[in-house]
Amino acid sequence: MTATFSIAPTPTTFIVNVIHAHPGKQEEAFRTIQDVVRYVASRKPGFLWSSLAKSDDGLTVVNIEAISDASDVALFFSDPVFLEKFNRLDTVSTSEFHTYKVDDLILPQVAG
């Protein structure tokens, strides 16, 4: 699959996982979610892409992940290896994730 840009919203499901690192554990939390996402990327057909970011204040890590359908979440969590990797986050952070569907796409207006 090749990433492309579209002027109209394409039905896409996003997982936004906000990881609140324990003090001094941001790097470890980042490496842990990297391991989780790389596992999913290499083995799960519903995975489209992921963007991982660390906050400048050292407190959080965010995973914004595009998947083909909300039902993919249940498939990911039914995999014992995925679950083991994901649960490692609990040793270095608290986290929450939510599932979103794109409802609107807003682009910069071009001065004319």
Short mmCIF file of C-alpha atoms in Angstrom, two decimals, residues 51-98:
data_model
loop_
_atom_site.label_atom_id
_atom_site.label_comp_id
_atom_site.label_asym_id
_atom_site.label_seq_id
_atom_site.Cartn_x
_atom_site.Cartn_y
_atom_site.Cartn_z
CA SER A 51 3.11 8.46 14.04
CA LEU A 52 4.88 8.38 17.42
CA ALA A 53 5.77 11.57 19.27
CA LYS A 54 7.33 12.55 22.60
CA SER A 55 6.30 15.72 24.39
CA ASP A 56 9.04 18.29 25.00
CA ASP A 57 8.27 18.31 28.73
CA GLY A 58 9.23 14.63 29.12
CA LEU A 59 5.79 13.62 30.39
CA THR A 60 3.94 11.96 27.54
CA VAL A 61 4.22 9.88 24.39
CA VAL A 62 1.50 9.82 21.75
CA ASN A 63 0.78 7.14 19.18
CA ILE A 64 -1.54 8.24 16.38
CA GLU A 65 -2.23 5.13 14.35
CA ALA A 66 -4.34 4.65 11.24
CA ILE A 67 -6.05 1.29 10.87
CA SER A 68 -8.46 -0.08 8.30
CA ASP A 69 -11.43 -0.55 10.62
CA ALA A 70 -12.41 -0.20 14.27
CA SER A 71 -12.81 -3.98 14.46
CA ASP A 72 -9.03 -4.27 14.01
CA VAL A 73 -8.62 -3.19 17.65
CA ALA A 74 -10.25 -6.38 18.91
CA LEU A 75 -8.07 -8.43 16.56
CA PHE A 76 -4.91 -6.76 17.86
CA PHE A 77 -5.88 -7.36 21.50
CA SER A 78 -6.77 -11.00 20.82
CA ASP A 79 -3.10 -11.66 19.96
CA PRO A 80 -1.29 -12.83 23.13
CA VAL A 81 2.11 -11.54 21.93
CA PHE A 82 0.61 -8.10 21.20
CA LEU A 83 -1.10 -8.09 24.58
CA GLU A 84 2.13 -8.97 26.39
CA LYS A 85 4.00 -6.18 24.61
CA PHE A 86 1.20 -3.65 25.16
CA ASN A 87 0.89 -4.51 28.87
CA ARG A 88 4.59 -3.63 29.36
CA LEU A 89 3.48 0.01 29.13
CA ASP A 90 1.92 -0.43 32.59
CA THR A 91 5.39 -0.74 34.15
CA VAL A 92 6.52 2.69 32.91
CA SER A 93 3.30 4.65 32.39
CA THR A 94 -0.44 4.95 32.48
CA SER A 95 -2.15 5.17 29.14
CA GLU A 96 -5.46 5.62 27.46
CA PHE A 97 -6.54 5.18 23.92
CA HIS A 98 -9.59 6.12 21.94
#
